[in-house]
Coordinates of C-alpha atoms and ligand atoms in Angstrom, one line a residue:
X1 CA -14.5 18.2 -7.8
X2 CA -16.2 14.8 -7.2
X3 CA -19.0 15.9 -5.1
X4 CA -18.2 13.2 -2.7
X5 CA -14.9 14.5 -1.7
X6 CA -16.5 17.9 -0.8
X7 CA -15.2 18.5 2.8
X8 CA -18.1 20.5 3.9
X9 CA -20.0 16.7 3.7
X10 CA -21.2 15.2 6.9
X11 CA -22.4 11.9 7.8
X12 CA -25.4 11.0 9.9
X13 CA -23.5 8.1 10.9
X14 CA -21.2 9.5 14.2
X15 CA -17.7 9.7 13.0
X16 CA -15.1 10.5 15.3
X17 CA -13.0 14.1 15.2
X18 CA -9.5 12.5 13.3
X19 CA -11.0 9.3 12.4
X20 CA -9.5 7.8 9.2
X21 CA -13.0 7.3 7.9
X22 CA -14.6 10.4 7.6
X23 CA -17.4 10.7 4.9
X24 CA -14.7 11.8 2.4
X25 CA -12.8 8.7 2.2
X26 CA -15.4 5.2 2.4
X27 CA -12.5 2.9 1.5
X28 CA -13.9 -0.8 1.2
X29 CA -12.4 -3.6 2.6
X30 CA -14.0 -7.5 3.4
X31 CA -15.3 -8.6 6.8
X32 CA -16.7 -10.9 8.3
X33 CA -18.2 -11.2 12.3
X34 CA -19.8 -14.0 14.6
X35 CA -23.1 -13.5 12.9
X36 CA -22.5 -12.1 8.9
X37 CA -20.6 -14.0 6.2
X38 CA -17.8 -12.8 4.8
X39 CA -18.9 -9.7 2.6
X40 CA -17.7 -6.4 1.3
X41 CA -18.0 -3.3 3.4
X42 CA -17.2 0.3 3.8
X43 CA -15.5 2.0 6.9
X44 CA -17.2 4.9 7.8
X45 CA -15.9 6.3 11.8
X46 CA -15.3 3.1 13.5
X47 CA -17.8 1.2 12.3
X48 CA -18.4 -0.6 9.2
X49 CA -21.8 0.4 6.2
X50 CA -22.3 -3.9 5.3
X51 CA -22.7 -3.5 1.6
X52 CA -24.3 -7.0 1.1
X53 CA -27.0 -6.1 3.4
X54 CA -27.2 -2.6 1.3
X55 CA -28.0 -4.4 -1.9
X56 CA -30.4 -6.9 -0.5
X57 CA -32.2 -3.9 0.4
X58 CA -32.5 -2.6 -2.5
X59 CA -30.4 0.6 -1.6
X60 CA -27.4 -0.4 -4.5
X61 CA -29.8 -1.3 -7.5
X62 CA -29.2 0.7 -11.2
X63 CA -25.7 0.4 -11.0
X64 CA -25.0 -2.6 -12.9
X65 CA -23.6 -4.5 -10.2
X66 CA -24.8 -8.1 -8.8
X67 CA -25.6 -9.6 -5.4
X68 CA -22.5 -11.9 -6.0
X69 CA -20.1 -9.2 -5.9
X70 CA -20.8 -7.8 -2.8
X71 CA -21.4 -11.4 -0.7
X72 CA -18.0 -11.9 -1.8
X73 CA -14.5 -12.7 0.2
X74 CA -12.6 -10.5 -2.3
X75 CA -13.1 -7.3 -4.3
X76 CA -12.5 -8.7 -7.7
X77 CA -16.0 -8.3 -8.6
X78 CA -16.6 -4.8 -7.9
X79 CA -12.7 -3.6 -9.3
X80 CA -13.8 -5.7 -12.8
X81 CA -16.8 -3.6 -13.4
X82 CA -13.7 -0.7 -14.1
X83 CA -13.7 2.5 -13.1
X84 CA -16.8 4.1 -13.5
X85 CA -19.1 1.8 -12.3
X86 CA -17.0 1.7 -9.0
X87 CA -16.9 5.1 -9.2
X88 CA -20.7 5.3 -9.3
X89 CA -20.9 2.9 -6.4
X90 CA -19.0 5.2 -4.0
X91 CA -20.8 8.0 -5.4
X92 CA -23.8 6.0 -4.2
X93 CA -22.9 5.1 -0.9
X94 CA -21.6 8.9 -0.1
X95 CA -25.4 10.0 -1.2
X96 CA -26.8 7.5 1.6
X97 CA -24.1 8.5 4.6
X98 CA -25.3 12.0 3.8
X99 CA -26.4 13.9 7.0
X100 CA -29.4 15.6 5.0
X101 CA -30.5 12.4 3.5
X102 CA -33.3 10.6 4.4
X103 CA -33.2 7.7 2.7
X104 CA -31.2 5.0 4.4
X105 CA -31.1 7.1 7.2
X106 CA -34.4 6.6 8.6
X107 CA -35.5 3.3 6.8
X108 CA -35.6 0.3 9.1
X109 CA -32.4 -1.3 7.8
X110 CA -30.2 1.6 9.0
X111 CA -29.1 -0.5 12.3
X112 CA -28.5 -3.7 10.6
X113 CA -26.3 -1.6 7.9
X114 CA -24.0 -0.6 10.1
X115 CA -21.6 -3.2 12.1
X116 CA -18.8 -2.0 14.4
X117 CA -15.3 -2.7 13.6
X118 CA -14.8 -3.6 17.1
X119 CA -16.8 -7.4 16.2
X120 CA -15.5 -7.4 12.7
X121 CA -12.4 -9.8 11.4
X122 CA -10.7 -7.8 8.3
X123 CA -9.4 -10.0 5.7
X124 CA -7.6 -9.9 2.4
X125 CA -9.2 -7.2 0.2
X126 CA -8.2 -8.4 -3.1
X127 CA -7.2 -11.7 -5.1
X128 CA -4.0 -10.7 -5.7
X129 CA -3.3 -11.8 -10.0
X130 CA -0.1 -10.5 -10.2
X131 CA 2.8 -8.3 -8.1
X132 CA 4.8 -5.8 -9.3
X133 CA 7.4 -4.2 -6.9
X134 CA 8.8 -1.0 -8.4
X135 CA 12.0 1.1 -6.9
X136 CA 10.6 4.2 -7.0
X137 CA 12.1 7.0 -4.5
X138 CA 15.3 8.6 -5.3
X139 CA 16.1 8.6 -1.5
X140 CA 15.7 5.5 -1.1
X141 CA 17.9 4.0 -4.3
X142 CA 20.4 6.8 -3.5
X143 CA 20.8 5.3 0.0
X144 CA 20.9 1.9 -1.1
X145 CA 23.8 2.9 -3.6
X146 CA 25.7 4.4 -1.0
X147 CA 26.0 1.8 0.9
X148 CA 26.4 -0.9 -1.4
X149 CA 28.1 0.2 -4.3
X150 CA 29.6 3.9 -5.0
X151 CA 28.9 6.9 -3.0
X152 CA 29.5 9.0 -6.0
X153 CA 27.6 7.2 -8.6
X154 CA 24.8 5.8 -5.7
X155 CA 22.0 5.7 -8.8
X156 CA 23.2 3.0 -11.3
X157 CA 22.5 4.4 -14.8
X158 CA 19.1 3.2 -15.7
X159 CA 17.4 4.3 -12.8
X160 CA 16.4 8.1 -14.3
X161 CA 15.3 7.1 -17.0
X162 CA 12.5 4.3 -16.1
X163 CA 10.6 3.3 -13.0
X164 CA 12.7 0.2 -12.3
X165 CA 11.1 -2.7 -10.9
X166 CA 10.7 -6.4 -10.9
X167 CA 7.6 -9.2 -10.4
X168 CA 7.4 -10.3 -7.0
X169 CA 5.1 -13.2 -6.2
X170 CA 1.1 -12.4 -4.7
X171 CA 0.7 -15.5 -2.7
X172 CA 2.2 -14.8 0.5
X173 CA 0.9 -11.0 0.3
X174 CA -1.6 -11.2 4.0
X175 CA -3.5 -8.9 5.1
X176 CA -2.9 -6.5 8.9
X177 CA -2.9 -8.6 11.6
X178 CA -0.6 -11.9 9.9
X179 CA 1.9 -13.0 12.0
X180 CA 4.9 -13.0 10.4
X181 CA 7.5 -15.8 10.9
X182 CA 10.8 -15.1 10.6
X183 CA 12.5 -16.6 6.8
X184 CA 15.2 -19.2 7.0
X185 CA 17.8 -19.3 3.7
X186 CA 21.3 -18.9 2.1
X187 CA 23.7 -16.9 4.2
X188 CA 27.1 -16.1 3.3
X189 CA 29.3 -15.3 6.0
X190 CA 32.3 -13.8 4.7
X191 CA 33.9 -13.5 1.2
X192 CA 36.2 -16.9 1.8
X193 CA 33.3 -19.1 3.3
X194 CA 31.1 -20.9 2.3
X195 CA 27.0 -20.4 2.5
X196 CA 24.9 -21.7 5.6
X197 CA 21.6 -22.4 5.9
X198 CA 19.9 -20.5 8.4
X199 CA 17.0 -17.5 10.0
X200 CA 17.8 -14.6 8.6
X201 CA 19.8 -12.3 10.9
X202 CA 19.0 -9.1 9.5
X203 CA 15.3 -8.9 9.0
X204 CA 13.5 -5.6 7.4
X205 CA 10.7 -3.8 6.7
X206 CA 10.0 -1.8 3.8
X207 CA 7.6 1.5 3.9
X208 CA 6.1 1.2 0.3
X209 CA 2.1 1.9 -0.7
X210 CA 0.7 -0.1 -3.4
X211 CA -2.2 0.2 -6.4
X212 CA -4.6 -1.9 -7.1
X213 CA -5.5 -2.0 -10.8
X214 CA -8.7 -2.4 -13.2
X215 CA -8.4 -4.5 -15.8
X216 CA -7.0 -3.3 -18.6
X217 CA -6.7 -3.2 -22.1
X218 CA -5.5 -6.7 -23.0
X219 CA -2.4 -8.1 -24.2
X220 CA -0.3 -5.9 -26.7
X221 CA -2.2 -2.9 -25.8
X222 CA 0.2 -0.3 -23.7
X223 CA -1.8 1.9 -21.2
X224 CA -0.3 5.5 -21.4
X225 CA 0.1 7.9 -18.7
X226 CA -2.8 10.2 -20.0
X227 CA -5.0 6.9 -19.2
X228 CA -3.5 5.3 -15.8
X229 CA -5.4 6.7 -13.4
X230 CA -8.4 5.2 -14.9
X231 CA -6.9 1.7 -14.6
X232 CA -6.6 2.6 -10.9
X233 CA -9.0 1.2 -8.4
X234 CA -7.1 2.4 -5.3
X235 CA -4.3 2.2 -3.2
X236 CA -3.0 0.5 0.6
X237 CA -0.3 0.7 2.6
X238 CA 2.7 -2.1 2.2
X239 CA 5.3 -3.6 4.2
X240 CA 7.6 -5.5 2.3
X241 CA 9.3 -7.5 4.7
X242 CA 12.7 -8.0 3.9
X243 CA 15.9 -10.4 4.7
X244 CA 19.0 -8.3 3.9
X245 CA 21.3 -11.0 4.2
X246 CA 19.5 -13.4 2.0
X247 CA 18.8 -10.8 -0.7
X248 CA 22.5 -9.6 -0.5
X249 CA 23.7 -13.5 -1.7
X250 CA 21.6 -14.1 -4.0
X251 CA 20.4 -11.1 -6.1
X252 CA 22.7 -11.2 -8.6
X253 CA 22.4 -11.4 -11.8
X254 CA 18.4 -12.0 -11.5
X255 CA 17.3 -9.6 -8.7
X256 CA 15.2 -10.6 -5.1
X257 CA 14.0 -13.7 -4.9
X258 CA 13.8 -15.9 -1.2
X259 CA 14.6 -12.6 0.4
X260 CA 11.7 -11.1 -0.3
X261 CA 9.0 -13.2 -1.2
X262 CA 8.3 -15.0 1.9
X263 CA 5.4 -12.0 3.4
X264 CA 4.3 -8.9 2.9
X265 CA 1.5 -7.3 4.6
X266 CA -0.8 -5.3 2.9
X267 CA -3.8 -2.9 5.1
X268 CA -7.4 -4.1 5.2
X269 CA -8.9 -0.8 3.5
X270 CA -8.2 -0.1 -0.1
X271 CA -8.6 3.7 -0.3
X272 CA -10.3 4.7 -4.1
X273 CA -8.3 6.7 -5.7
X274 CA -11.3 9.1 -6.3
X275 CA -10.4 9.8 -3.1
X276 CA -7.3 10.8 -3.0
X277 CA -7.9 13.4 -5.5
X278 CA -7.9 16.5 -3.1
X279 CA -4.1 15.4 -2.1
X280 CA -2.7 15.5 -5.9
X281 CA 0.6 17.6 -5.4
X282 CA 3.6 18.1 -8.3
X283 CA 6.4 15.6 -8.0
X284 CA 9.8 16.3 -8.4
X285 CA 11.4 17.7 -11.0
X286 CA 12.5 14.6 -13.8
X287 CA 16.0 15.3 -15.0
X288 CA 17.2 14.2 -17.5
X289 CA 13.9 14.5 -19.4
X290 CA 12.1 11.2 -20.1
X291 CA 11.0 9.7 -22.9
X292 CA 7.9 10.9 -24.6
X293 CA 6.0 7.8 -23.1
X294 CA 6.5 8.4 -19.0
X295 CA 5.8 12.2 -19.7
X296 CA 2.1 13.0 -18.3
X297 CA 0.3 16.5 -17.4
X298 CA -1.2 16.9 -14.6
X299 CA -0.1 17.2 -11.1
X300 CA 0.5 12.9 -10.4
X301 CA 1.9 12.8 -7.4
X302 CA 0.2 11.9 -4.4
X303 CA 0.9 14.3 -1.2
X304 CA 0.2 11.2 1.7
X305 CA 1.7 11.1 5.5
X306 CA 3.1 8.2 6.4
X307 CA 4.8 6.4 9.5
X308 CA 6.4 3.1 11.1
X309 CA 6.1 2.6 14.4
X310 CA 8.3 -0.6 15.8
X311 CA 6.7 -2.1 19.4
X312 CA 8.5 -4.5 21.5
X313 CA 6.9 -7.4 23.5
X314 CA 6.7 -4.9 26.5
X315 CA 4.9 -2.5 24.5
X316 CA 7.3 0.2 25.0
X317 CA 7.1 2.0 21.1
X318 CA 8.8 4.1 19.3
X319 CA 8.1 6.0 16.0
X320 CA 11.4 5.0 13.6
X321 CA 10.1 7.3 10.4
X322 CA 8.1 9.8 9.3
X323 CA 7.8 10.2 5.2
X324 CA 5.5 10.4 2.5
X325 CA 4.2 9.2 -0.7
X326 CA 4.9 12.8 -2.5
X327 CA 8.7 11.3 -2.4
X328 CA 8.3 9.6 -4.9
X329 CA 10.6 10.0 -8.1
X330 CA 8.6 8.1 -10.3
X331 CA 4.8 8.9 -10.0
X332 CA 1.4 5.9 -10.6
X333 CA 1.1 6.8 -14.3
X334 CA 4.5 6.9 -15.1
X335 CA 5.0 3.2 -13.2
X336 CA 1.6 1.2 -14.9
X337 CA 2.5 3.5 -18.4
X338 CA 6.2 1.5 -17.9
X339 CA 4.9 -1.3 -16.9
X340 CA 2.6 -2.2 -20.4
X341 CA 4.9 0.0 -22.8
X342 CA 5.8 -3.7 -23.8
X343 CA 2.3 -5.0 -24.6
X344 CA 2.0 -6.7 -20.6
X345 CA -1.5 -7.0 -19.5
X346 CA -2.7 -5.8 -16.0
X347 CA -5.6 -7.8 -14.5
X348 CA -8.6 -6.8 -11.7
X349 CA -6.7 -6.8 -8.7
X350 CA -3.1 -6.3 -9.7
X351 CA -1.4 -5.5 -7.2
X352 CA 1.7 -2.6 -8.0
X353 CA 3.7 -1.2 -5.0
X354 CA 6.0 1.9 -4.9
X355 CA 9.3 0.4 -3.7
X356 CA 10.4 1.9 -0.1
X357 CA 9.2 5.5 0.2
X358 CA 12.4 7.3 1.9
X359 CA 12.5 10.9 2.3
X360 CA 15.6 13.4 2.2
X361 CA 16.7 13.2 5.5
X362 CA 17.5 10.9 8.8
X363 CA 14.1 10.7 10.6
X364 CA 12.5 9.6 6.9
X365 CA 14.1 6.7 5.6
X366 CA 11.8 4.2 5.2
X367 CA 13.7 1.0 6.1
X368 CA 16.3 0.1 9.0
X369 CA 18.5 -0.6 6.7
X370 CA 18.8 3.1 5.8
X371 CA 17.6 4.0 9.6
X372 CA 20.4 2.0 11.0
X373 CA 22.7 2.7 8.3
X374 CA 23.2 -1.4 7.3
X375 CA 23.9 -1.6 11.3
X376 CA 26.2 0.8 11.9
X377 CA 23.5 3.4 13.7
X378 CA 21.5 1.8 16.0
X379 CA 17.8 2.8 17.3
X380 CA 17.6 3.3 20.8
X381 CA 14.2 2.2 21.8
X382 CA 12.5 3.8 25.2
X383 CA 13.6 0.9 27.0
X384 CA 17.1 1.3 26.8
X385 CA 17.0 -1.5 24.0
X386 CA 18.7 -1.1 20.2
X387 CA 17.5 -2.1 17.1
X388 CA 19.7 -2.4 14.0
X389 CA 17.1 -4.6 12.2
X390 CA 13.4 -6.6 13.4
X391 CA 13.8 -8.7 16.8
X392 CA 11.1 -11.5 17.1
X393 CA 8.1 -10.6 19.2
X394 CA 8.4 -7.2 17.7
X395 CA 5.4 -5.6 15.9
X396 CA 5.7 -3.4 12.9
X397 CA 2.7 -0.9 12.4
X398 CA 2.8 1.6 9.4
X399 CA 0.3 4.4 8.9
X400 CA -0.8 6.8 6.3
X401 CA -3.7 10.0 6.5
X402 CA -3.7 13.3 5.0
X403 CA -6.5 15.6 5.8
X404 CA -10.0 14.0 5.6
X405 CA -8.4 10.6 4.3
X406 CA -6.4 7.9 6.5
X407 CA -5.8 4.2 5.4
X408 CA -5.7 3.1 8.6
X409 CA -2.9 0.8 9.3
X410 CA -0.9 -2.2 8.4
X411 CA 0.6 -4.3 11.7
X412 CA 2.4 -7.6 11.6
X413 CA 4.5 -8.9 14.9
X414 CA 7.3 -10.9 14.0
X415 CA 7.6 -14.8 15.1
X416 CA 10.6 -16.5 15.9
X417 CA 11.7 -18.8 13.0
X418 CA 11.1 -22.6 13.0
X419 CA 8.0 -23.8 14.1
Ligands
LIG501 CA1 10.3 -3.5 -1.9

């Protein structure tokens, strides 16, 4: 066990009882407040360990990393180093949060190492290099088949043997908080007419989590399963907004493109994967076998909680699903093994998200296309209001915890579109 995962670790830091930042977890994210620079920082309870002020301190030295990559807007610098010299620097910081250490503790820069959330502005974790957008839960692609295709043959016949996915586009990935406005494009009323132009009608979110990679190992050099996991820095939680109705025109033969590409909203805290190691759990059973490249050993799936909330301008919410990332078909190894089979390189701060995480049944489908069943099963919210897709002025908010370790959330309120 990584000694900084132990759960019998406490913090002399004050951390609430069900906070998402206990000791275990110290995801880092960027911040900024009225008085610090933008910087890179860890959560810990509800307030924030300000890791520039760490290393200008002295408390981050002998671990081969530079001022520059902590008084930083982005966490390129840190992921780059590779996994075990970011490894080493939450190994670190877990040693200084420790209850029975002294060292930070009681030295004069504990008070101005610690900042609240409450007077910090979260911001894009990561320069995004590249998106991948995989289609990774049976449920979901089931569901999706089912309504759109065959109900017998709902899984088209590719889809068990490779984690199917496509390159989405990283410059309009925004952190929590991003309005969202809503996308205008190609609509097709009926099969006889022709296209308008106009706001989507039918707009979407998708429940999906996403990596964030390492560098890797260079063009023409395929990263097997037995190696992923050290080509992962971490993961957060993604909402891939989504326009059904744009997407439905114009996805054939090349896949989503306007539909899709216009937002997605990522969390502020990117969660190491180091510590989501307590919460491995077996996947699902892969039949029919795959091929000798997506096979892997150990348990690889990833046992998260997860849930989207939808809240109206008159703040009257309601909880629309409740799944989790152990869903999955296709596990992380399996999906970056795939992904560089063909020689493709992965850069620092890649960016590769699951595809909508839907579970079994109603209650865990992780879209309102599947919640609403493409319309035909509305949501009755608490105010005696129905949703079939995203109204403007609502606000999505997605969250994922298991035991010791929560991601916080991801929250974008939807704008009407044109200006
Ligand atoms: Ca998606």
């Amino acid at each position: 066990m990584i000694e900084a995962n132990n759960p019998n670790l406490e913090s002399w830091v004050d951390v609430p009882d069900g906070s998402d930042f206990q000791i275990q977890n110290l995801p880092f994210g960027i911040f900024n407040t009225n008085s610090l620079s933008t910087r890179v920082g860890v959560a810990i309870g509800d307030q924030i360990l300000d890791l520039q002020n760490l290393f200008e301190c002295g408390f981050l030295s002998g671990l081969g990393m530079d001022l520059e990559d902590f008084a930083s807007s982005k966490l390129n610098g840190i992921i780059n180093h590779g996994k075990a010299k970011s490894s080493s620097l939450r190994n670190r910081i877990s040693e200084l949060l420790r209850k029975d250490s002294s060292e930070l503790r009681d030295s004069e820069n504990a008070s101005s190492s610690l900042v609240p959330m409450s007077e910090a502005q979260m911001h894009m974790p990561v320069e995004v290099g590249d998106y991948t957008d995989c289609y990774s839960s049976e449920d979901h692609a089931r569901n999706v088949g089912k309504m759109f295709r065959d109900p017998e043959n709902a899984l088209l016949p590719n889809w068990k043997h490779m984690p199917v996915a496509y390159h989405g586009r990283a410059s309009s990935i925004v952190v929590s908080g991003t309005q969202i406005k809503r996308p205008s494009g190609q609509l097709k009323p009926a099969d006889n007419q022709p296209p308008v132009y106009g706001p989507t009608r039918l707009l979407d979110f998708e429940l999906e989590m996403a990596f964030i990679t390492h560098p890797g190992k260079g063009l023409g050099n395929p990263i097997t399963t037995t190696e992923a996991e050290e080509y992962i820095f971490g993961m957060v939680i993604f909402n891939d907004w989504s326009a059904r109705d744009i997407q439905k025109w114009e996805y054939i033969p090349l896949g989503p493109f306007l539909g899709k590409n216009f937002a997605s909203s990522i969390s502020p805290w990117v969660v190491t994967l180091d510590a989501l190691q307590p919460y491995r759990v077996e996947g699902p059973n892969q039949n029919p076998e795959v091929l000798s490249y997506l096979k892997f050993d150990e348990h690889s799936h990833y046992d998260i909680d997860l849930e989207v909330e939808i809240i109206p301008p008159n703040g009257q919410s309601k909880i629309v699903c409740r799944s989790n990332l152990k869903y999955m078909y296709w596990n992380m190894r399996q999906q970056l093994a795939h992904h560089t089979v063909n020689g493709c390189n992965i850069r620092g701060g890649d960016m590769i998200a699951s595809g909508t995480i839907s579970g079994p049944e109603e209650g865990s489908f992780g879209s309102m296309l599947e919640i609403s069943w493409k319309g035909t099963k509305p949501v009755a919210m608490p105010d005696g209001s129905e949703r079939k897709f995203i109204q403007d002025g609502d606000t999505v908010v997605m969250r994922a915890s298991k035991g010791l370790i929560g991601f916080g959330e991801v929250s974008g309120e939807l704008k009407p579109a044109g200006n």
